[in-house]
Coordinates of C-alpha atoms in Angstrom, one line a residue:
M6 CA 10.0 13.3 -47.0
I7 CA 8.3 11.0 -44.5
T8 CA 7.2 7.7 -45.9
E9 CA 4.3 5.5 -44.6
G10 CA 5.2 3.9 -41.3
Q11 CA 8.1 6.2 -40.7
L12 CA 8.3 8.2 -37.5
S13 CA 7.7 11.9 -37.5
F14 CA 9.2 14.1 -34.7
T15 CA 9.8 17.7 -33.9
Q16 CA 12.5 19.4 -31.9
S17 CA 11.7 22.3 -29.6
Q18 CA 12.5 23.7 -26.2
L19 CA 10.6 24.9 -23.2
K20 CA 11.5 26.9 -20.2
I21 CA 11.5 25.1 -16.8
I22 CA 8.7 27.4 -15.6
D23 CA 6.5 26.2 -18.5
I24 CA 7.4 22.5 -18.1
Y25 CA 6.7 22.8 -14.3
N26 CA 3.3 24.3 -15.0
W27 CA 2.6 21.5 -17.4
L28 CA 3.5 18.9 -14.8
E29 CA 1.5 20.5 -12.0
G30 CA -1.5 20.8 -14.3
N31 CA -1.2 17.2 -15.6
T32 CA -0.7 18.4 -19.1
L33 CA 2.6 16.6 -19.2
Q34 CA 2.5 13.3 -17.4
Y35 CA 5.3 10.8 -16.5
K36 CA 3.5 8.5 -14.1
I37 CA 2.1 6.2 -16.7
K38 CA 2.4 2.4 -16.5
I39 CA 4.9 2.1 -19.4
Q40 CA 7.3 4.2 -17.3
R41 CA 9.5 2.7 -14.7
N42 CA 9.5 4.0 -11.1
S43 CA 11.9 6.7 -10.0
A44 CA 15.4 5.3 -9.7
W45 CA 17.6 8.3 -8.9
K46 CA 19.4 8.7 -5.6
D47 CA 20.1 12.1 -3.9
L48 CA 23.4 12.5 -5.6
D49 CA 21.8 12.1 -9.0
R50 CA 19.2 14.7 -8.2
E51 CA 21.7 17.2 -6.9
E52 CA 23.9 16.7 -9.9
L53 CA 21.0 17.6 -12.3
I54 CA 20.2 20.7 -10.3
D55 CA 23.8 21.7 -10.4
T56 CA 23.9 21.2 -14.1
I57 CA 20.9 23.5 -14.6
I58 CA 22.1 26.2 -12.2
N59 CA 25.4 26.3 -14.0
G60 CA 23.8 26.5 -17.4
Y61 CA 25.2 23.3 -18.8
P62 CA 23.1 21.4 -21.4
I63 CA 21.0 18.3 -20.5
P64 CA 19.7 15.6 -22.8
P65 CA 16.3 16.2 -24.4
I66 CA 13.0 14.9 -23.0
F67 CA 11.1 12.6 -25.3
I68 CA 7.3 13.0 -25.3
S69 CA 4.5 11.6 -27.3
S70 CA 2.3 13.9 -29.4
G71 CA -0.7 15.3 -27.5
N72 CA -3.9 13.5 -27.0
L73 CA -7.2 15.3 -26.5
C74 CA -8.5 14.3 -23.1
E75 CA -11.7 15.3 -21.2
T76 CA -11.1 16.8 -17.7
E77 CA -13.2 16.3 -14.6
D78 CA -15.1 19.6 -15.3
N79 CA -16.1 18.3 -18.8
K80 CA -13.5 20.4 -20.6
F81 CA -10.9 19.2 -23.0
K82 CA -7.1 19.7 -23.1
N83 CA -4.1 18.1 -24.8
V84 CA -2.1 15.7 -22.6
Y85 CA 1.5 14.7 -23.4
Y86 CA 3.2 11.5 -22.1
V87 CA 6.9 11.2 -21.3
L88 CA 8.7 8.4 -23.2
D89 CA 12.1 9.2 -21.8
G90 CA 13.2 11.8 -19.1
R91 CA 11.0 11.0 -16.1
Q92 CA 13.9 11.2 -13.7
R93 CA 14.9 14.7 -14.8
L94 CA 11.3 16.0 -14.8
E95 CA 10.5 14.5 -11.4
T96 CA 13.7 15.9 -10.0
I97 CA 12.9 19.4 -11.3
Q98 CA 9.3 19.3 -10.0
N99 CA 10.4 18.0 -6.6
Y100 CA 13.1 20.6 -6.2
I101 CA 10.7 23.4 -6.9
N102 CA 8.1 21.8 -4.6
K103 CA 10.8 21.9 -1.8
N104 CA 11.0 18.1 -1.4
F105 CA 14.8 18.1 -1.3
S106 CA 17.6 20.6 -1.0
Y107 CA 20.6 21.5 -3.1
K108 CA 23.8 22.5 -1.3
G109 CA 21.9 22.7 1.9
K110 CA 19.2 25.0 0.6
L111 CA 15.6 24.4 -0.5
Y112 CA 14.4 26.1 -3.7
S113 CA 12.5 28.7 -1.6
E114 CA 15.7 29.6 0.2
I115 CA 17.9 30.5 -2.8
S116 CA 17.9 34.1 -4.0
T117 CA 15.2 35.6 -6.3
E118 CA 17.8 35.9 -9.1
E119 CA 18.8 32.3 -8.8
R120 CA 15.2 31.2 -8.9
K121 CA 14.6 33.3 -12.1
K122 CA 17.7 31.8 -13.7
F123 CA 16.6 28.3 -12.8
L124 CA 13.0 28.8 -14.1
N125 CA 14.3 30.4 -17.4
Y126 CA 16.5 27.5 -18.2
Y127 CA 15.5 25.9 -21.6
I128 CA 15.0 22.2 -21.7
P129 CA 15.2 20.5 -25.2
L130 CA 12.1 18.5 -26.2
M131 CA 11.6 15.8 -28.8
T132 CA 8.0 15.3 -29.6
I133 CA 7.2 12.0 -31.3
D134 CA 4.2 12.4 -33.6
D135 CA 3.3 8.7 -33.7
S136 CA 0.0 6.9 -33.3
N137 CA 1.4 3.4 -34.0
I138 CA 1.6 1.4 -30.8
V139 CA 4.3 -0.9 -32.1
N140 CA 6.6 2.1 -33.0
L141 CA 5.8 3.8 -29.7
K142 CA 6.9 0.7 -27.7
E143 CA 10.0 0.3 -29.9
I144 CA 11.0 3.9 -29.1
F145 CA 10.6 3.3 -25.4
R146 CA 12.6 0.1 -25.6
R147 CA 15.4 1.7 -27.5
L148 CA 15.6 4.8 -25.3
N149 CA 15.8 2.6 -22.2
K150 CA 18.1 0.0 -23.7
T151 CA 21.1 2.3 -23.2
A152 CA 20.0 3.5 -19.8
I153 CA 22.6 2.1 -17.4
K154 CA 20.2 2.2 -14.5
L155 CA 17.4 0.1 -16.1
N156 CA 17.3 -3.3 -14.5
K157 CA 15.8 -6.5 -15.9
I158 CA 12.4 -6.3 -14.1
E159 CA 12.0 -2.7 -15.2
I160 CA 12.6 -3.8 -18.8
T161 CA 10.2 -6.7 -18.3
S162 CA 7.4 -4.6 -16.8
S163 CA 7.8 -1.9 -19.4
Q164 CA 7.8 -4.1 -22.4
Y165 CA 4.9 -6.2 -21.1
F166 CA 2.9 -3.4 -19.5
E167 CA -0.3 -4.1 -21.5
F168 CA -0.5 -7.8 -20.6
S169 CA -3.2 -8.6 -18.1
F170 CA -1.0 -10.8 -15.9
M171 CA 1.7 -8.0 -15.7
I172 CA -0.9 -5.4 -14.9
F173 CA -2.3 -7.8 -12.2
S174 CA 1.1 -8.4 -10.7
K175 CA 2.0 -4.7 -10.6
L176 CA -1.3 -3.9 -8.9
A177 CA -0.7 -6.8 -6.4
V178 CA 2.4 -5.2 -5.0
T179 CA 1.5 -1.5 -5.3
T180 CA -2.0 -1.1 -4.0
K181 CA -4.0 -2.0 -0.9
N182 CA -7.3 -1.7 -2.7
C183 CA -7.2 -1.7 -6.5
T184 CA -10.5 -0.4 -7.7
K185 CA -9.3 3.2 -8.3
E186 CA -6.0 2.0 -9.7
I187 CA -7.6 -0.3 -12.3
K188 CA -9.8 2.6 -13.4
N189 CA -6.8 4.9 -13.7
Y190 CA -4.8 2.2 -15.5
I191 CA -7.5 1.7 -18.1
K192 CA -8.0 5.5 -18.5
E193 CA -4.3 6.3 -19.0
T194 CA -3.6 3.4 -21.3
K195 CA -6.5 4.3 -23.5
E196 CA -5.4 7.9 -23.6
L197 CA -1.8 6.9 -24.4
Y198 CA -2.9 5.1 -27.5
S199 CA -5.9 7.1 -28.5
N200 CA -5.9 8.9 -31.8
E201 CA -9.0 10.0 -33.7
E202 CA -7.4 9.2 -37.0
I203 CA -6.9 5.5 -36.1
D204 CA -9.8 3.1 -35.7
S205 CA -9.9 0.3 -33.2
E206 CA -9.2 -2.4 -35.8
T207 CA -5.9 -0.8 -36.6
I208 CA -5.0 -0.7 -32.9
E209 CA -5.9 -4.4 -32.5
D210 CA -3.8 -5.3 -35.6
S211 CA -0.8 -3.4 -34.1
F212 CA -1.0 -5.4 -30.9
E213 CA -1.1 -8.7 -32.9
E214 CA 2.3 -7.8 -34.4
L215 CA 4.0 -7.1 -31.0
I216 CA 4.9 -10.6 -30.3
D217 CA 5.9 -13.2 -32.9
E218 CA 4.5 -16.2 -31.0
T219 CA 1.4 -15.6 -29.0
T220 CA -2.1 -16.9 -28.5
E221 CA -5.2 -15.1 -29.7
N222 CA -6.0 -14.1 -26.1
G223 CA -2.4 -13.4 -25.1
I224 CA -2.5 -9.6 -25.7
I225 CA -5.1 -7.2 -24.3
N226 CA -7.2 -5.3 -26.8
I227 CA -7.1 -1.8 -25.3
N228 CA -10.8 -1.2 -26.1
K229 CA -11.6 -4.2 -23.8
L230 CA -9.3 -3.4 -20.9
D231 CA -12.3 -3.1 -18.6
L232 CA -13.4 -6.6 -19.3
E233 CA -9.8 -8.0 -19.2
L234 CA -9.2 -6.6 -15.7
K235 CA -12.7 -7.0 -14.2
E236 CA -12.0 -10.6 -13.1
Y237 CA -9.1 -9.3 -11.0
E238 CA -10.9 -6.4 -9.4
D239 CA -12.5 -8.4 -6.6
I240 CA -9.5 -10.3 -5.5
L241 CA -7.3 -7.2 -5.4
K242 CA -9.7 -5.6 -3.0
N243 CA -8.6 -5.9 0.7
N244 CA -5.0 -6.5 -0.6
E245 CA -3.4 -4.9 2.5
D246 CA -1.4 -8.0 3.6
V247 CA 0.2 -8.6 0.2
Y248 CA 1.0 -4.9 0.0
E249 CA 2.6 -5.0 3.4
I250 CA 4.7 -8.0 2.7
F251 CA 6.2 -6.5 -0.4
N252 CA 6.5 -2.9 0.8
N253 CA 6.6 -2.5 4.6
T254 CA 8.5 -5.5 6.1
L255 CA 12.0 -4.0 6.0
L256 CA 12.9 -6.6 3.4
F257 CA 12.7 -4.1 0.5
L258 CA 14.4 -0.7 0.8
P259 CA 12.6 2.3 -0.6
Y260 CA 15.1 2.5 -3.4
E261 CA 14.5 -1.2 -4.3
I262 CA 10.8 -0.6 -4.3
N263 CA 11.3 2.3 -6.7
R264 CA 13.3 -0.1 -8.9
Q265 CA 10.5 -2.7 -8.8
V266 CA 12.6 -5.3 -7.1
N267 CA 9.5 -6.2 -5.0
L268 CA 7.6 -6.8 -8.2
Q269 CA 10.4 -9.2 -9.4
H270 CA 10.2 -11.1 -6.2
F271 CA 6.4 -11.3 -6.4
L272 CA 6.6 -12.7 -9.9
N273 CA 9.2 -15.3 -8.9
I274 CA 7.1 -16.5 -6.0
F275 CA 3.6 -16.4 -7.5
I276 CA 4.7 -18.0 -10.8
T277 CA 6.3 -20.8 -8.7
I278 CA 2.9 -21.3 -7.1
L279 CA 1.0 -21.1 -10.4
N280 CA 3.3 -23.8 -11.8
D281 CA 2.6 -26.0 -8.8
E282 CA 6.3 -26.2 -8.0
Y283 CA 8.4 -25.7 -4.9
A284 CA 11.0 -23.7 -6.8
I285 CA 11.7 -22.2 -10.3
S286 CA 15.1 -21.6 -11.8
R287 CA 16.5 -18.1 -11.4
S288 CA 14.2 -15.1 -12.0
V289 CA 11.3 -14.2 -14.3
D290 CA 13.2 -12.3 -17.0
V291 CA 11.9 -11.7 -20.6
T292 CA 15.2 -10.0 -21.6
K293 CA 17.0 -13.3 -22.1
S294 CA 14.5 -16.2 -21.9
N295 CA 11.8 -16.8 -24.4
K296 CA 10.4 -19.3 -21.9
W297 CA 9.3 -16.4 -19.6
R298 CA 8.0 -14.3 -22.5
K299 CA 5.7 -17.2 -23.4
K300 CA 4.8 -17.7 -19.7
I301 CA 3.6 -14.1 -19.3
E302 CA 1.6 -14.4 -22.5
E303 CA 0.1 -17.7 -21.4
L304 CA -0.9 -16.3 -18.0
S305 CA -2.5 -13.3 -19.7
S306 CA -4.9 -15.6 -21.6
S307 CA -8.5 -15.9 -20.6
E308 CA -8.0 -19.6 -19.9
S309 CA -5.5 -18.8 -17.1
K310 CA -7.6 -16.2 -15.2
K311 CA -9.7 -18.7 -13.2
M312 CA -6.5 -20.5 -11.9
I313 CA -4.8 -17.1 -11.1
V314 CA -7.9 -15.9 -9.2
E315 CA -8.2 -19.1 -7.1
K316 CA -4.6 -19.3 -6.2
Y317 CA -4.3 -15.6 -5.4
I318 CA -7.2 -15.8 -2.9
K319 CA -5.2 -18.5 -1.0
F320 CA -2.0 -16.5 -1.5
K321 CA -3.5 -13.5 0.3
D322 CA -4.2 -15.7 3.3
I323 CA -0.6 -16.9 3.1
C324 CA 0.6 -13.3 3.1
S325 CA -1.6 -12.5 6.1
Y326 CA 0.0 -15.3 8.1
T327 CA 3.5 -14.6 6.9
K328 CA 3.1 -10.9 7.8
K329 CA 2.3 -11.9 11.4
F330 CA 5.1 -14.4 11.4
L331 CA 7.6 -11.8 10.2
E332 CA 6.5 -9.5 13.0
K333 CA 7.6 -12.2 15.5
L334 CA 10.9 -13.0 13.7
P335 CA 14.0 -11.0 14.8
I336 CA 15.2 -8.9 11.9
D337 CA 18.8 -10.1 12.4
S338 CA 17.7 -13.7 12.0
P339 CA 19.3 -15.5 9.0
F340 CA 15.7 -16.3 8.0
Y341 CA 14.8 -12.6 7.7
N342 CA 15.7 -11.8 4.1
K343 CA 14.3 -11.8 0.6
S344 CA 15.6 -15.3 -0.3
S345 CA 13.9 -16.8 2.8
L346 CA 10.7 -14.8 2.0
Y347 CA 10.5 -16.8 -1.3
T348 CA 10.9 -20.1 0.6
F349 CA 8.5 -19.2 3.4
L350 CA 5.7 -18.0 1.1
V351 CA 6.0 -21.1 -1.1
Y352 CA 6.3 -23.5 1.9
F353 CA 3.4 -21.9 3.7
Y354 CA 1.3 -22.0 0.6
Y355 CA 1.5 -25.8 0.5
N356 CA 1.7 -26.5 4.3
L357 CA -0.2 -23.7 6.2
D358 CA -3.0 -26.0 7.4
F359 CA -0.4 -28.3 8.9
I360 CA 1.6 -25.5 10.4
Q361 CA -1.4 -23.7 12.0
K362 CA -2.8 -27.0 13.3
N363 CA 0.5 -27.9 15.1
F364 CA 2.3 -24.7 15.9
S365 CA 1.5 -21.2 17.2
L366 CA 3.4 -18.3 15.7
E367 CA 5.7 -18.3 18.7
D368 CA 6.3 -22.0 18.2
V369 CA 7.3 -21.4 14.5
V370 CA 9.9 -18.9 15.5
K371 CA 11.1 -21.1 18.3
K372 CA 11.6 -24.1 15.9
L373 CA 13.7 -21.9 13.7
D374 CA 15.8 -20.8 16.6
I375 CA 16.4 -24.4 17.6
Y376 CA 17.6 -25.2 14.1
L377 CA 20.0 -22.2 14.2
S378 CA 21.4 -23.2 17.5
N379 CA 23.3 -25.9 15.7
K380 CA 26.2 -24.0 14.3
K381 CA 26.7 -26.4 11.4
D382 CA 23.1 -26.0 10.4
E383 CA 23.2 -22.2 10.8
K384 CA 26.3 -22.1 8.5
V385 CA 24.6 -24.2 5.9
Y386 CA 21.5 -22.0 5.8
K387 CA 23.4 -18.8 5.7
K388 CA 25.2 -20.0 2.7
L389 CA 21.9 -20.9 1.0
V390 CA 20.7 -17.3 1.4
Q391 CA 24.0 -15.7 0.3
D392 CA 25.3 -17.7 -2.7
Q393 CA 23.4 -18.5 -5.9
V394 CA 20.2 -17.8 -4.1
N395 CA 18.0 -17.9 -7.2
E396 CA 19.2 -21.2 -8.5
K397 CA 16.5 -23.9 -8.4
N398 CA 18.5 -26.4 -6.5
I399 CA 19.4 -23.8 -3.8
R400 CA 15.7 -22.8 -3.5
L401 CA 14.8 -26.5 -3.1
K402 CA 17.4 -27.0 -0.4
R403 CA 15.9 -24.1 1.6
Y404 CA 12.5 -25.6 1.1
E405 CA 13.7 -29.0 2.3
I406 CA 15.2 -27.4 5.4
L407 CA 11.8 -26.0 6.4
E408 CA 10.3 -29.5 5.9
K409 CA 13.0 -30.9 8.1
I410 CA 12.3 -28.2 10.8
F411 CA 8.5 -28.4 10.8
N412 CA 7.6 -31.9 9.6
P413 CA 10.6 -34.2 9.6
E414 CA 8.3 -37.3 9.3
Q415 CA 7.0 -36.1 5.9
N416 CA 9.8 -37.4 3.7
K417 CA 10.5 -40.6 5.6

């Protein structure tokens, strides 16, 4: 017998052909904000396909119970959301859609019998019949806690996905123009937690219980997502330069972007700026530090939004300049790396007027080259971008080196 507050779930199975049709028709969705990005490499994908083709069992896919959603043609259908199993589903869908090969052959190139065998393979499903947001997040946390591949930023962004500052940060590094993304985010989050048997007051109460210590404004009320995100909508338009810095500068590999490493670096850099500091200690990580939990909650409050907006407007200009600077900087330079990106963006944030007044982009690169021409200085800087790169004292030393290069009179 299921008691009040206890989870209800059902076990079932579906053929791959049915799951594929669900995915293609958006009946089953895994690209929701609570989910991390795809983290599998080619070897992982091929091993899953090999497991299925050989008829070996795979772990169950966990999905939430269906929500009734209105389609673009004003019809209604049930939509199910994946809590655990995105990597497997995405691999299956991409294999059928001929996005990668298995043993040198695309899906369309294997025999008809092999395709039938593949499509008739049964995948176990666990459907969680749960409308309590706290329980739903707890399920997701527990499922992913044992996942070897889940890194700290993926845990952080998953557990704090409904906080306005985390939403803002994700959009900052994943979109060039956020209007459509914000609307989609609001839509899918509301659908994820919508249930006609639960009123809005219950949903709000559930959110209040998520974090033990939080301010009244620290957590978004799902029913007011539009209002919570509206203040960010304008500043995230024309976001191309920030997007380029964190996606297309060769500093972040595609695999790292899928693992949200670029989001981690954005959080480290932008929170440093929001704190009016030159460096912070280590990385923003809610898995170990209560300090960062409170910081994300604080930055998600209505009182913080004005400051975030004002500083992000300037930050976009800094990214625009830094993007042009990186295009001039040789990619084999000791200054062309993620650790230096942290230092350059923070340094330029506080000193760009001086830099632009006194140096052209070519001059900036030349000054760095002159510094590196001294082998002792080069050795010192290389060590600062290789060892303990996230420690506050190391970040401050890199900052001081830029001060020494561009404005040696500043600290005299």
